C-alpha angles and dihedrals in degrees: 000000000000113000131199127201120232129206092266091050091251113148113232129176122241115251092234091056090052091055089050091053091045092057097040105037105031094092093044093052091055092058100033109102091200094057115115120204112235088231089067096046117129120248089254090068090065118085109230117231124171096197099047135035117269115279118198117248107239121233119210092260097046116125131210089245090054092049094050093044091052095044096047093044090049092051091050092050099042096035091239117152114251088222092065093044097051094035091102090066101045094099092061099048117127133169091251092054092047091049090050091054092046091053089059093064090118088068099034099042128233097278095052092043092053091046090055093046091051091050093046091047093054092047094047093037087237090290092144129154118258092258093062095048092045091049093052093046088052090045092055094039094056088055093045091241094148095155089057090051090053092048091049094049093046091049092052091049091048090052089048092247126151125259114196125221088241092060090051090047090054090050092050091050094054093044090051092052089058092048095245093147098161092055090049092053092044092052091046092052092049096050096097100028099045106020099029091228123131113221112251130192093279093056093043091049091055091048091048090049090055095046098042104035108023100037111021112181137129093260094047093048091051089050090048091051091052090052092044092053090055093057108102097206112016113205132207095279095048093053094041093053090052093048092053093047094048093047092052090058093044096249095137097155092060090045091051090048091056090046093052091048089051091053092051094054094041097250115139127206124240118263092250093053090047091051092049094049096048093040095050092047090052091048090050090053094047094053093070111117094003125126125250136186115248120193117224106205106163092087135082090256113031115221140176127244131190115238133168111265108237094176093089121105125198090200090066091080093067095061088046091056090044092054091047095053092044096053092043090056088053092054100259128121129199122233122277092253092055092047090053090048092052094046092047094051094046090050093046090056092047094247092136095153092064089043091055090050091052090047092052090054090049089050093048092051089050094229120178091239094066094102093052089045090056090051093053095047095041092052091051093048091050093046090053089043095235093160100177095048092044093048092048093049093045090051091050090053092055093044095050093047096249107148110224116231124235092262090058094052091046092049093050094045092047091050093049092046092052089051091049095243096137095160094060090040090058089044090058088045090056092048087051093055091043091055089049094244103146116222124235134207093281090059093054095041092055092051094043094051091048092052091046090056089054091045092242094153096169095054091043091051094048093049092049092049090049090049091053092047089057091055099256116136113209125223117264091250092056094047092045091050093055093041091053091048092052093048089048088059094042094250095143094148091058089048091058093047090049092050091050093050092048094049092047091049092052090050092051091051092052092049094049092049091051095245094143097161091053090045091053091051090046091055090049091051090048088051091053092048092048093242109142127211125254118239092251093049091048093051093046092049091050093047095051092049090048090056089054094047094249099111095128092057090050092048092052092050094045092052090057089048090052091053091052091050092050092049090048091052091050091051091049091052094051 
């Protein structure tokens, strides 16, 4: 360690050497069992001096942190002023050394760190480098000590120090987070007059962020536009903040104008701004024809009424698609939610060609939302009965290994059934079962109705029985359609079997849902109609009543049911 000799021939270390030892030996000292903390040094280790306060003698493994901790603790215990203790080092103070000490505040604590900064500021007349001022502004801002920031900045100005635009930008950012808009605007206005610092893009971006995102209003947006117009070369963040603020107020034309200017000069928006612009344009398009609540307040008792929303605009979807293709060409991609929103709105308006283009881009970029995108577009193509496009897209899904969801299979089957193409509909149904995608009631209903239209009573009956065996209960219209078709072809026996399966399935559903009273009434009605219970329905009914402590009631009812079944069998034999 470098040593310097004082007037009283007391050896003292240079402050730069202490910083060197702090950075090189701090980790070693934590793990060295022979290391002794300066706080536990014996009195002999202190050099006596009658004219000055005691200064610890530094061992070879002493760190700057240890020195400061010992000095500051000594001054707090003995009442000695820190200025007199550290006075021996004032000639070697530099901004880099001060910054190094400040960054060790986790070890020193806030109070000791601020004491040292105050002492260093007085000795250096607050003529610090920009890094030190910026660090302290950030230090105070994170702790919401805005009065201390103001005091620090005013002190530097009074001492004719320099405040950088970055320090002011940090202050504006923290003030904006707390919603202190007036203080942000006041500081922004005083940058040139008080601090002699011209606002750059970084400062303007933070101000625009506060005005456009934290406090969106007509007045704030107008003020933001005036600041934005004064920026010589707006960057991505400046433009993005303006786009977000304008979209929040519904000023989409101005937002699109800024976006198109950005594209001309090669500046791209941030992903969040891009998501807001595309998403809001899609929302604007989807509002057409919807109903909104309007508050009537010019009466004694204000009330709400429902009126058609005429603010929607179908033409808004075209700019949304334009923005999407533009940002994709620049290498950006919106979020999954925004892609779904764009695809859904394009499909709702019947613009399936644009939707297929968007889907191809999603597929090329190998996004995780490609499967859901296929579902949205396939459903739209099937709803609009675009058979060729739907068939081509469905084939591409199978070729690329994308497993279609249930909604895709149902849409394709429903489209083919409406067109009367039952062979291909059953072919898709077989592919569905092969890919282990289990059908639901909508799948069976579409096929049953199609077969009923072509008077295929056998196929309709088999599908309905299969549907009941899987636990799906058809609508009354579907059941009545098949029952009428069977009676039309004199298949009364199948009608009775179908009725029995339907009644038993309804009973099972009631039992599983815990509707015991309804299940009891259902069994009684079946008894009156002469429809007997299946073995599985009987056991389920008995089990559920046993769980509820009503087994005797169930036994009594089931005995009556058994008698009816036996009488029915005797009649059938005779």
